[in-house]
mmCIF file of C-alpha atoms in Angstrom:
data_model
loop_
_atom_site.group_PDB
_atom_site.id
_atom_site.type_symbol
_atom_site.label_atom_id
_atom_site.label_comp_id
_atom_site.label_asym_id
_atom_site.label_seq_id
_atom_site.Cartn_x
_atom_site.Cartn_y
_atom_site.Cartn_z
ATOM 1 C CA MET Y 1 1.503 -68.629 -50.611
ATOM 2 C CA VAL Y 2 3.928 -68.454 -47.710
ATOM 3 C CA PRO Y 3 2.141 -68.898 -44.355
ATOM 4 C CA THR Y 4 2.626 -66.096 -41.858
ATOM 5 C CA SER Y 5 4.553 -67.164 -38.791
ATOM 6 C CA SER Y 6 3.022 -67.014 -35.362
ATOM 7 C CA PRO Y 7 5.242 -64.112 -34.106
ATOM 8 C CA GLU Y 8 4.297 -62.020 -37.133
ATOM 9 C CA LYS Y 9 0.623 -62.711 -36.496
ATOM 10 C CA ALA Y 10 1.001 -61.748 -32.866
ATOM 11 C CA PHE Y 11 2.821 -58.529 -33.810
ATOM 12 C CA THR Y 12 0.167 -57.629 -36.400
ATOM 13 C CA ARG Y 13 -2.617 -58.327 -33.925
ATOM 14 C CA SER Y 14 -0.892 -56.241 -31.217
ATOM 15 C CA LEU Y 15 -0.324 -53.361 -33.643
ATOM 16 C CA LEU Y 16 -3.951 -53.494 -34.731
ATOM 17 C CA ASP Y 17 -5.098 -53.462 -31.096
ATOM 18 C CA VAL Y 18 -2.885 -50.433 -30.384
ATOM 19 C CA LEU Y 19 -4.214 -48.565 -33.422
ATOM 20 C CA ILE Y 20 -7.828 -49.303 -32.514
ATOM 21 C CA ARG Y 21 -7.308 -48.201 -28.920
ATOM 22 C CA ALA Y 22 -5.495 -45.048 -30.023
ATOM 23 C CA GLY Y 23 -8.302 -44.251 -32.454
ATOM 24 C CA LEU Y 24 -10.970 -44.765 -29.817
ATOM 25 C CA ILE Y 25 -9.044 -42.594 -27.346
ATOM 26 C CA ALA Y 26 -8.621 -39.870 -29.990
ATOM 27 C CA VAL Y 27 -12.350 -39.913 -30.733
ATOM 28 C CA LEU Y 28 -13.156 -39.779 -27.019
ATOM 29 C CA VAL Y 29 -10.768 -36.838 -26.525
ATOM 30 C CA LEU Y 30 -12.293 -34.952 -29.461
ATOM 31 C CA PHE Y 31 -15.819 -35.474 -28.128
ATOM 32 C CA CYS Y 32 -14.773 -34.394 -24.637
ATOM 33 C CA PHE Y 33 -13.079 -31.275 -26.022
ATOM 34 C CA GLU Y 34 -16.108 -30.392 -28.121
ATOM 35 C CA ILE Y 35 -18.400 -30.721 -25.114
ATOM 36 C CA PHE Y 36 -16.057 -28.789 -22.802
ATOM 37 C CA SER Y 37 -15.011 -26.036 -25.265
ATOM 38 C CA PRO Y 38 -17.990 -23.698 -24.556
ATOM 39 C CA PHE Y 39 -16.919 -23.613 -20.896
ATOM 40 C CA ARG Y 40 -13.171 -23.443 -21.509
ATOM 41 C CA ASP Y 41 -12.673 -19.732 -20.851
ATOM 42 C CA LEU Y 42 -15.066 -19.795 -17.911
ATOM 43 C CA MET Y 43 -13.274 -22.678 -16.201
ATOM 44 C CA LEU Y 44 -9.845 -21.260 -16.985
ATOM 45 C CA TRP Y 45 -10.752 -17.889 -15.527
ATOM 46 C CA SER Y 46 -12.295 -19.612 -12.491
ATOM 47 C CA LEU Y 47 -9.083 -21.544 -11.923
ATOM 48 C CA ILE Y 48 -7.010 -18.363 -12.222
ATOM 49 C CA MET Y 49 -9.149 -16.540 -9.654
ATOM 50 C CA ALA Y 50 -9.180 -19.536 -7.306
ATOM 51 C CA ILE Y 51 -5.390 -19.750 -7.355
ATOM 52 C CA THR Y 52 -5.112 -15.985 -6.858
ATOM 53 C CA LEU Y 53 -7.559 -15.823 -3.925
ATOM 54 C CA TYR Y 54 -6.583 -19.071 -2.199
ATOM 55 C CA PRO Y 55 -3.844 -17.467 -0.022
ATOM 56 C CA LEU Y 56 -6.532 -15.184 1.418
ATOM 57 C CA GLN Y 57 -8.584 -18.229 2.340
ATOM 58 C CA GLN Y 58 -5.574 -19.761 4.061
ATOM 59 C CA ARG Y 59 -5.097 -16.601 6.140
ATOM 60 C CA LEU Y 60 -8.755 -16.632 7.226
ATOM 61 C CA ARG Y 61 -8.591 -20.190 8.513
ATOM 62 C CA GLY Y 62 -7.378 -19.031 11.920
ATOM 63 C CA PRO Y 63 -10.106 -16.463 12.749
ATOM 64 C CA LEU Y 64 -12.914 -18.423 11.048
ATOM 65 C CA GLY Y 65 -11.758 -21.951 11.775
ATOM 66 C CA HIS Y 66 -11.196 -24.651 9.162
ATOM 67 C CA LYS Y 67 -14.599 -24.359 7.485
ATOM 68 C CA GLU Y 68 -13.368 -24.195 3.902
ATOM 69 C CA GLY Y 69 -16.832 -23.844 2.354
ATOM 70 C CA LEU Y 70 -17.866 -21.003 4.652
ATOM 71 C CA ILE Y 71 -14.626 -19.076 4.100
ATOM 72 C CA ALA Y 72 -14.852 -19.469 0.306
ATOM 73 C CA THR Y 73 -18.487 -18.326 0.329
ATOM 74 C CA LEU Y 74 -17.653 -15.208 2.365
ATOM 75 C CA ILE Y 75 -14.766 -14.325 0.036
ATOM 76 C CA VAL Y 76 -16.963 -14.700 -3.068
ATOM 77 C CA LEU Y 77 -19.817 -12.635 -1.589
ATOM 78 C CA PHE Y 78 -17.438 -9.866 -0.530
ATOM 79 C CA ALA Y 79 -15.799 -9.840 -3.985
ATOM 80 C CA ILE Y 80 -19.189 -9.614 -5.728
ATOM 81 C CA VAL Y 81 -20.225 -6.688 -3.517
ATOM 82 C CA VAL Y 82 -16.915 -4.924 -4.180
ATOM 83 C CA LEU Y 83 -17.423 -5.430 -7.916
ATOM 84 C CA MET Y 84 -21.096 -4.482 -8.074
ATOM 85 C CA VAL Y 85 -20.814 -1.111 -6.313
ATOM 86 C CA PRO Y 86 -18.315 0.545 -8.702
ATOM 87 C CA VAL Y 87 -19.848 -1.139 -11.732
ATOM 88 C CA TYR Y 88 -23.271 0.193 -10.735
ATOM 89 C CA LEU Y 89 -21.875 3.703 -10.275
ATOM 90 C CA LEU Y 90 -20.016 3.606 -13.574
ATOM 91 C CA GLY Y 91 -23.035 2.176 -15.399
ATOM 92 C CA THR Y 92 -25.322 4.842 -13.959
ATOM 93 C CA SER Y 93 -22.880 7.526 -15.024
ATOM 94 C CA LEU Y 94 -22.738 6.080 -18.536
ATOM 95 C CA VAL Y 95 -26.529 6.000 -18.852
ATOM 96 C CA ASP Y 96 -26.789 9.579 -17.572
ATOM 97 C CA SER Y 97 -24.184 10.732 -20.079
ATOM 98 C CA ILE Y 98 -26.077 9.118 -22.957
ATOM 99 C CA ASP Y 99 -29.379 10.658 -21.790
ATOM 100 C CA GLN Y 100 -27.791 14.099 -21.553
ATOM 101 C CA ALA Y 101 -26.393 13.773 -25.061
ATOM 102 C CA ARG Y 102 -29.786 12.700 -26.435
ATOM 103 C CA THR Y 103 -31.499 15.612 -24.681
ATOM 104 C CA ILE Y 104 -29.041 18.141 -26.070
ATOM 105 C CA VAL Y 105 -29.416 16.805 -29.615
ATOM 106 C CA LYS Y 106 -33.239 16.641 -29.370
ATOM 107 C CA ASP Y 107 -33.557 20.190 -28.035
ATOM 108 C CA GLY Y 108 -31.356 21.583 -30.770
ATOM 109 C CA ASN Y 109 -28.907 23.128 -28.309
ATOM 110 C CA PHE Y 110 -25.987 21.164 -29.677
ATOM 111 C CA HIS Y 111 -23.617 23.401 -31.620
ATOM 112 C CA ILE Y 112 -20.121 22.704 -32.886
ATOM 113 C CA PRO Y 113 -17.841 25.762 -32.993
ATOM 114 C CA PRO Y 114 -16.015 26.410 -36.289
ATOM 115 C CA PRO Y 115 -12.388 25.289 -36.546
ATOM 116 C CA VAL Y 116 -9.547 27.677 -35.960
ATOM 117 C CA ASP Y 117 -7.340 28.629 -38.888
ATOM 118 C CA SER Y 118 -4.389 26.638 -37.573
ATOM 119 C CA VAL Y 119 -6.220 23.341 -38.145
ATOM 120 C CA ALA Y 120 -5.973 23.689 -41.916
ATOM 121 C CA ALA Y 121 -2.203 24.104 -41.587
ATOM 122 C CA TRP Y 122 -1.778 20.618 -40.111
ATOM 123 C CA PRO Y 123 0.320 18.408 -42.410
ATOM 124 C CA LEU Y 124 -1.493 15.877 -44.617
ATOM 125 C CA VAL Y 125 -4.803 15.769 -42.716
ATOM 126 C CA GLY Y 126 -5.281 19.457 -41.887
ATOM 127 C CA LYS Y 127 -7.407 20.518 -44.887
ATOM 128 C CA PRO Y 128 -9.803 17.512 -44.887
ATOM 129 C CA ILE Y 129 -10.346 17.787 -41.139
ATOM 130 C CA SER Y 130 -10.903 21.516 -41.362
ATOM 131 C CA ALA Y 131 -13.453 21.064 -44.189
ATOM 132 C CA ILE Y 132 -15.418 18.389 -42.329
ATOM 133 C CA TRP Y 133 -15.258 20.402 -39.105
ATOM 134 C CA LEU Y 134 -16.507 23.528 -40.868
ATOM 135 C CA GLN Y 135 -19.409 21.646 -42.446
ATOM 136 C CA ALA Y 136 -20.286 20.158 -39.064
ATOM 137 C CA SER Y 137 -20.455 23.642 -37.542
ATOM 138 C CA THR Y 138 -22.585 25.083 -40.351
ATOM 139 C CA ASP Y 139 -24.719 22.187 -41.624
ATOM 140 C CA LEU Y 140 -24.582 19.220 -39.241
ATOM 141 C CA PRO Y 141 -27.721 17.434 -40.589
ATOM 142 C CA GLU Y 142 -26.300 17.381 -44.118
ATOM 143 C CA LEU Y 143 -22.980 16.022 -42.864
ATOM 144 C CA THR Y 144 -24.773 13.376 -40.814
ATOM 145 C CA ALA Y 145 -26.813 12.268 -43.842
ATOM 146 C CA LYS Y 146 -23.658 12.105 -45.934
ATOM 147 C CA TYR Y 147 -21.850 9.775 -43.530
ATOM 148 C CA LEU Y 148 -24.948 7.926 -42.294
ATOM 149 C CA PRO Y 149 -23.803 4.424 -43.404
ATOM 150 C CA GLN Y 150 -20.457 4.858 -41.627
ATOM 151 C CA ILE Y 151 -22.180 6.226 -38.519
ATOM 152 C CA LYS Y 152 -24.640 3.329 -38.502
ATOM 153 C CA GLN Y 153 -21.842 0.784 -38.885
ATOM 154 C CA PHE Y 154 -19.840 2.398 -36.088
ATOM 155 C CA SER Y 155 -22.898 2.508 -33.820
ATOM 156 C CA ILE Y 156 -23.667 -1.166 -34.395
ATOM 157 C CA GLY Y 157 -20.072 -2.093 -33.689
ATOM 158 C CA PHE Y 158 -20.008 0.082 -30.583
ATOM 159 C CA LEU Y 159 -23.195 -1.472 -29.227
ATOM 160 C CA GLY Y 160 -21.770 -4.907 -29.937
ATOM 161 C CA LYS Y 161 -18.667 -4.036 -27.940
ATOM 162 C CA LEU Y 162 -20.819 -2.840 -25.053
ATOM 163 C CA ALA Y 163 -22.812 -6.065 -25.169
ATOM 164 C CA GLY Y 164 -19.537 -7.989 -25.145
ATOM 165 C CA VAL Y 165 -18.397 -6.066 -22.081
ATOM 166 C CA GLY Y 166 -21.679 -6.875 -20.333
ATOM 167 C CA MET Y 167 -21.395 -10.555 -21.163
ATOM 168 C CA GLY Y 168 -17.786 -10.502 -20.029
ATOM 169 C CA PHE Y 169 -18.822 -9.077 -16.671
ATOM 170 C CA LEU Y 170 -21.532 -11.729 -16.221
ATOM 171 C CA THR Y 171 -19.005 -14.407 -17.143
ATOM 172 C CA PHE Y 172 -16.651 -12.915 -14.578
ATOM 173 C CA ILE Y 173 -19.322 -13.199 -11.855
ATOM 174 C CA PHE Y 174 -20.077 -16.832 -12.742
ATOM 175 C CA ALA Y 175 -16.350 -17.575 -12.826
ATOM 176 C CA LEU Y 176 -15.993 -16.022 -9.383
ATOM 177 C CA ILE Y 177 -18.717 -18.310 -8.013
ATOM 178 C CA ILE Y 178 -17.047 -21.369 -9.548
ATOM 179 C CA ALA Y 179 -13.717 -20.171 -8.140
ATOM 180 C CA GLY Y 180 -15.319 -20.251 -4.696
ATOM 181 C CA ILE Y 181 -16.190 -23.904 -5.248
ATOM 182 C CA PHE Y 182 -12.598 -24.605 -6.270
ATOM 183 C CA MET Y 183 -11.302 -22.850 -3.142
ATOM 184 C CA ALA Y 184 -13.602 -24.899 -0.942
ATOM 185 C CA TYR Y 185 -11.711 -27.978 -2.172
ATOM 186 C CA GLY Y 186 -8.339 -26.251 -2.306
ATOM 187 C CA GLU Y 187 -6.243 -28.923 -0.590
ATOM 188 C CA SER Y 188 -7.537 -31.762 -2.750
ATOM 189 C CA GLY Y 189 -7.145 -29.525 -5.811
ATOM 190 C CA THR Y 190 -3.504 -28.903 -4.910
ATOM 191 C CA ARG Y 191 -2.863 -32.609 -4.609
ATOM 192 C CA SER Y 192 -4.582 -33.239 -7.948
ATOM 193 C CA ALA Y 193 -2.493 -30.552 -9.668
ATOM 194 C CA ILE Y 194 0.728 -32.095 -8.335
ATOM 195 C CA GLN Y 195 -0.391 -35.573 -9.430
ATOM 196 C CA ILE Y 196 -1.200 -34.358 -12.947
ATOM 197 C CA ALA Y 197 2.102 -32.475 -13.271
ATOM 198 C CA SER Y 198 3.996 -35.485 -11.928
ATOM 199 C CA ARG Y 199 2.240 -37.810 -14.364
ATOM 200 C CA ILE Y 200 3.192 -35.547 -17.287
ATOM 201 C CA SER Y 201 6.767 -34.605 -16.365
ATOM 202 C CA GLY Y 202 7.753 -37.208 -13.807
ATOM 203 C CA PRO Y 203 7.596 -37.348 -10.013
ATOM 204 C CA GLY Y 204 10.823 -35.364 -9.650
ATOM 205 C CA LYS Y 205 9.704 -32.310 -11.626
ATOM 206 C CA GLY Y 206 5.953 -32.435 -11.025
ATOM 207 C CA PRO Y 207 5.787 -30.534 -7.709
ATOM 208 C CA LYS Y 208 8.186 -27.860 -9.019
ATOM 209 C CA ILE Y 209 6.151 -27.311 -12.185
ATOM 210 C CA ALA Y 210 2.895 -27.101 -10.220
ATOM 211 C CA GLU Y 211 4.465 -24.579 -7.850
ATOM 212 C CA LEU Y 212 5.861 -22.604 -10.793
ATOM 213 C CA CYS Y 213 2.446 -22.394 -12.483
ATOM 214 C CA THR Y 214 0.776 -21.306 -9.243
ATOM 215 C CA ALA Y 215 3.377 -18.619 -8.518
ATOM 216 C CA THR Y 216 3.215 -17.274 -12.091
ATOM 217 C CA ILE Y 217 -0.567 -17.079 -12.080
ATOM 218 C CA ARG Y 218 -0.598 -15.190 -8.780
ATOM 219 C CA ALA Y 219 2.196 -12.835 -9.812
ATOM 220 C CA VAL Y 220 0.582 -11.907 -13.129
ATOM 221 C CA ALA Y 221 -2.979 -11.757 -11.805
ATOM 222 C CA LEU Y 222 -2.024 -9.497 -8.896
ATOM 223 C CA GLY Y 223 0.691 -7.521 -10.641
ATOM 224 C CA VAL Y 224 -1.180 -6.815 -13.874
ATOM 225 C CA VAL Y 225 -4.905 -7.413 -13.613
ATOM 226 C CA GLY Y 226 -5.158 -6.483 -9.932
ATOM 227 C CA ILE Y 227 -3.241 -3.238 -10.333
ATOM 228 C CA ALA Y 228 -5.236 -2.282 -13.431
ATOM 229 C CA PHE Y 229 -8.495 -2.932 -11.583
ATOM 230 C CA ILE Y 230 -7.400 -0.857 -8.563
ATOM 231 C CA GLN Y 231 -6.351 1.937 -10.893
ATOM 232 C CA MET Y 232 -9.700 1.809 -12.684
ATOM 233 C CA LEU Y 233 -11.570 2.076 -9.378
ATOM 234 C CA LEU Y 234 -9.517 5.055 -8.178
ATOM 235 C CA VAL Y 235 -9.654 6.978 -11.449
ATOM 236 C CA GLY Y 236 -13.271 6.021 -12.176
ATOM 237 C CA LEU Y 237 -14.363 7.190 -8.725
ATOM 238 C CA GLY Y 238 -12.862 10.596 -9.431
ATOM 239 C CA PHE Y 239 -14.607 10.760 -12.811
ATOM 240 C CA VAL Y 240 -17.975 9.824 -11.303
ATOM 241 C CA VAL Y 241 -17.737 12.270 -8.384
ATOM 242 C CA LYS Y 242 -16.717 15.090 -10.723
ATOM 243 C CA GLY Y 243 -19.491 14.234 -13.180
ATOM 244 C CA VAL Y 244 -17.233 13.773 -16.204
ATOM 245 C CA PRO Y 245 -19.289 12.785 -19.290
ATOM 246 C CA GLY Y 246 -18.835 9.126 -20.172
ATOM 247 C CA ALA Y 247 -17.103 8.334 -16.878
ATOM 248 C CA GLY Y 248 -17.941 4.631 -17.212
ATOM 249 C CA LEU Y 249 -16.341 4.269 -20.632
ATOM 250 C CA LEU Y 250 -13.320 6.307 -19.576
ATOM 251 C CA ALA Y 251 -12.808 4.136 -16.501
ATOM 252 C CA LEU Y 252 -13.092 1.009 -18.657
ATOM 253 C CA ALA Y 253 -10.471 2.498 -20.991
ATOM 254 C CA VAL Y 254 -8.181 2.996 -17.972
ATOM 255 C CA LEU Y 255 -8.635 -0.698 -17.119
ATOM 256 C CA LEU Y 256 -7.747 -1.795 -20.642
ATOM 257 C CA LEU Y 257 -4.707 0.467 -20.771
ATOM 258 C CA GLY Y 258 -3.523 -0.865 -17.419
ATOM 259 C CA ILE Y 259 -3.770 -4.485 -18.557
ATOM 260 C CA MET Y 260 -1.954 -3.656 -21.802
ATOM 261 C CA GLN Y 261 0.798 -1.960 -19.777
ATOM 262 C CA LEU Y 262 0.099 1.481 -21.227
ATOM 263 C CA PRO Y 263 0.052 4.614 -19.038
ATOM 264 C CA ALA Y 264 -3.313 5.797 -17.708
ATOM 265 C CA THR Y 265 -2.207 9.372 -18.374
ATOM 266 C CA LEU Y 266 -3.405 8.816 -21.949
ATOM 267 C CA ILE Y 267 -6.904 9.132 -20.442
ATOM 268 C CA THR Y 268 -6.398 11.256 -17.321
ATOM 269 C CA VAL Y 269 -4.479 14.148 -18.922
ATOM 270 C CA PRO Y 270 -7.110 14.867 -21.652
ATOM 271 C CA VAL Y 271 -9.875 14.624 -19.024
ATOM 272 C CA ILE Y 272 -8.034 17.094 -16.780
ATOM 273 C CA ALA Y 273 -7.618 19.443 -19.747
ATOM 274 C CA TYR Y 274 -11.353 19.132 -20.520
ATOM 275 C CA VAL Y 275 -12.303 19.956 -16.917
ATOM 276 C CA PHE Y 276 -10.059 23.033 -16.871
ATOM 277 C CA ALA Y 277 -11.416 24.151 -20.254
ATOM 278 C CA THR Y 278 -15.052 23.876 -19.144
ATOM 279 C CA GLU Y 279 -14.856 24.903 -15.477
ATOM 280 C CA GLY Y 280 -11.703 26.953 -15.228
ATOM 281 C CA ALA Y 281 -9.006 26.798 -12.545
ATOM 282 C CA SER Y 282 -11.284 26.537 -9.521
ATOM 283 C CA THR Y 283 -10.434 24.837 -6.239
ATOM 284 C CA ALA Y 284 -12.584 21.803 -7.117
ATOM 285 C CA SER Y 285 -10.987 21.384 -10.550
ATOM 286 C CA ILE Y 286 -7.456 21.694 -9.110
ATOM 287 C CA VAL Y 287 -8.198 19.073 -6.423
ATOM 288 C CA PHE Y 288 -9.746 16.827 -9.083
ATOM 289 C CA ALA Y 289 -6.713 17.242 -11.355
ATOM 290 C CA ILE Y 290 -4.244 16.380 -8.586
ATOM 291 C CA TYR Y 291 -6.266 13.365 -7.441
ATOM 292 C CA VAL Y 292 -6.817 11.925 -10.928
ATOM 293 C CA PHE Y 293 -3.208 12.504 -11.986
ATOM 294 C CA VAL Y 294 -1.853 10.770 -8.867
ATOM 295 C CA ALA Y 295 -4.384 7.926 -9.233
ATOM 296 C CA GLY Y 296 -3.226 7.439 -12.807
ATOM 297 C CA LEU Y 297 0.345 6.928 -11.574
ATOM 298 C CA VAL Y 298 -0.476 4.523 -8.734
ATOM 299 C CA ASP Y 299 0.642 1.562 -10.845
ATOM 300 C CA ASN Y 300 4.241 2.773 -10.604
ATOM 301 C CA VAL Y 301 4.052 2.257 -6.828
ATOM 302 C CA LEU Y 302 2.077 -1.003 -6.813
ATOM 303 C CA LYS Y 303 3.981 -2.867 -9.541
ATOM 304 C CA PRO Y 304 7.231 -3.234 -7.555
ATOM 305 C CA LEU Y 305 5.183 -4.452 -4.580
ATOM 306 C CA LEU Y 306 2.954 -6.977 -6.359
ATOM 307 C CA LEU Y 307 4.542 -7.912 -9.671
ATOM 308 C CA GLY Y 308 7.914 -8.546 -8.048
ATOM 309 C CA ARG Y 309 6.546 -11.337 -5.902
ATOM 310 C CA GLY Y 310 6.677 -14.966 -6.931
ATOM 311 C CA VAL Y 311 8.319 -15.156 -10.353
ATOM 312 C CA ASP Y 312 9.836 -12.626 -12.702
ATOM 313 C CA VAL Y 313 7.717 -12.166 -15.820
ATOM 314 C CA PRO Y 314 9.053 -9.700 -18.421
ATOM 315 C CA MET Y 315 6.704 -6.906 -19.388
ATOM 316 C CA PRO Y 316 6.830 -7.722 -23.155
ATOM 317 C CA VAL Y 317 5.437 -11.183 -22.376
ATOM 318 C CA VAL Y 318 2.554 -9.634 -20.451
ATOM 319 C CA LEU Y 319 1.909 -7.062 -23.192
ATOM 320 C CA ILE Y 320 1.880 -9.666 -25.968
ATOM 321 C CA GLY Y 321 -0.403 -11.876 -23.886
ATOM 322 C CA ALA Y 322 -2.836 -9.016 -23.306
ATOM 323 C CA LEU Y 323 -2.953 -7.974 -26.965
ATOM 324 C CA GLY Y 324 -3.179 -11.550 -28.242
ATOM 325 C CA GLY Y 325 -5.830 -12.443 -25.700
ATOM 326 C CA MET Y 326 -7.875 -9.382 -26.652
ATOM 327 C CA VAL Y 327 -7.742 -10.327 -30.344
ATOM 328 C CA THR Y 328 -8.666 -13.978 -29.788
ATOM 329 C CA SER Y 329 -11.080 -13.846 -26.833
ATOM 330 C CA GLY Y 330 -12.214 -10.240 -26.431
ATOM 331 C CA ILE Y 331 -12.433 -8.613 -23.017
ATOM 332 C CA LEU Y 332 -11.995 -11.904 -21.158
ATOM 333 C CA GLY Y 333 -8.863 -12.650 -23.149
ATOM 334 C CA LEU Y 334 -7.260 -9.537 -21.704
ATOM 335 C CA PHE Y 335 -7.280 -11.327 -18.356
ATOM 336 C CA ILE Y 336 -6.534 -14.853 -19.528
ATOM 337 C CA GLY Y 337 -3.917 -14.033 -22.174
ATOM 338 C CA PRO Y 338 -1.162 -12.605 -19.924
ATOM 339 C CA VAL Y 339 -1.538 -15.409 -17.394
ATOM 340 C CA VAL Y 340 -1.456 -18.243 -19.934
ATOM 341 C CA LEU Y 341 1.462 -16.765 -21.880
ATOM 342 C CA ALA Y 342 3.417 -16.070 -18.702
ATOM 343 C CA VAL Y 343 2.984 -19.662 -17.521
ATOM 344 C CA GLY Y 344 4.052 -20.943 -20.949
ATOM 345 C CA TYR Y 345 7.057 -18.612 -20.922
ATOM 346 C CA GLN Y 346 8.238 -19.833 -17.537
ATOM 347 C CA LEU Y 347 7.740 -23.501 -18.426
ATOM 348 C CA PHE Y 348 9.604 -23.047 -21.712
ATOM 349 C CA TRP Y 349 12.629 -21.471 -20.067
ATOM 350 C CA GLN Y 350 12.635 -24.076 -17.344
ATOM 351 C CA TRP Y 351 12.793 -26.712 -20.071
ATOM 352 C CA VAL Y 352 15.588 -24.819 -21.861
ATOM 353 C CA GLU Y 353 17.687 -24.417 -18.708
ATOM 354 C CA ASP Y 354 17.094 -27.987 -17.536
ATOM 355 C CA GLN Y 355 20.094 -29.453 -19.377
ATOM 356 C CA PRO Y 356 21.239 -32.988 -18.494
ATOM 357 C CA GLN Y 357 24.371 -32.925 -16.334
ATOM 358 C CA ASN Y 358 27.462 -34.938 -17.066
ATOM 359 C CA ARG Y 359 26.279 -36.031 -20.471
ATOM 360 C CA PRO Y 360 28.909 -38.306 -22.016
ATOM 361 C CA ASP Y 361 30.478 -37.089 -25.212
ATOM 362 C CA VAL Y 362 29.501 -39.464 -27.993
ATOM 363 C CA SER Y 363 31.174 -39.076 -31.313
ATOM 364 C CA PRO Y 364 28.849 -39.358 -34.288
ATOM 365 C CA THR Y 365 29.187 -42.535 -36.290
ATOM 366 C CA LEU Y 366 28.632 -42.866 -39.980
#
């Protein structure tokens, strides 16, 4: 047997030490991730809101002094009040709409008119729709019993979606409170973000990357989520005042369409048509139609003002982020997805465009 030399022993021992340390670090990281994963979305959303609202805190330092905790608390309380009032109105409207529907069905006053003859002439789906519609107008209980499993499955899924929306709203409130804590330590948080970015990408690029992430988060949060929320409030207020059935759900649909970069007219135009069909062309219905139609187009005015600030994020990136976030994380993913994907997009292109200058030409050797 040939004895192993001292340098080989030292190298083997060093390699073994490195492997053991790497294994222990990997195990520690996995345990930390497993413990932190239930709070991942909450903390991420809190960080997004803190970065978005921090400029407001900086502006309030002059009138309110440099009491960071007090300013952050006032901002959070005001935001919760602003959120609770419209949500309460929309929720009340939704409950009233459901009670009215139950009352109509229980009293037996619910009647579906028979289909017009032109429905059967629709291509492909005209005859089946006309047959089901005709049966619903003549024998609704029999039709309900026939499709009872499908109705039950749809109802369970719908209630699950509503429960998910409620949990998403509660998560949003908790995230807002945590965001207030982050804002209270905003200066130290900024320094920590720069230190982390500098440790990852070097001291020369760290501050630029931290600034890029901050600007992207604010641009997307204000230009996409903020505009969609403002649009939901304006349109939902009109629905509630007019007494449109299901105003809460319709306003929520306007919010989702706004985040997914789809026009709110997909909701407002059918609602306007419904109001004219049920109430006629009265002064109130005309004023309602003008208000709701203009409120549905307010994003065209606000996007150039808000989304154009900071960094330029293409709309397809925002749309893909919203759809992907909705699929992976539900209602909360609609907010987180566009921001995360936009930050990743900007960082990727910064890496692509950051080509080394004056690189010497080296011919390949065989």
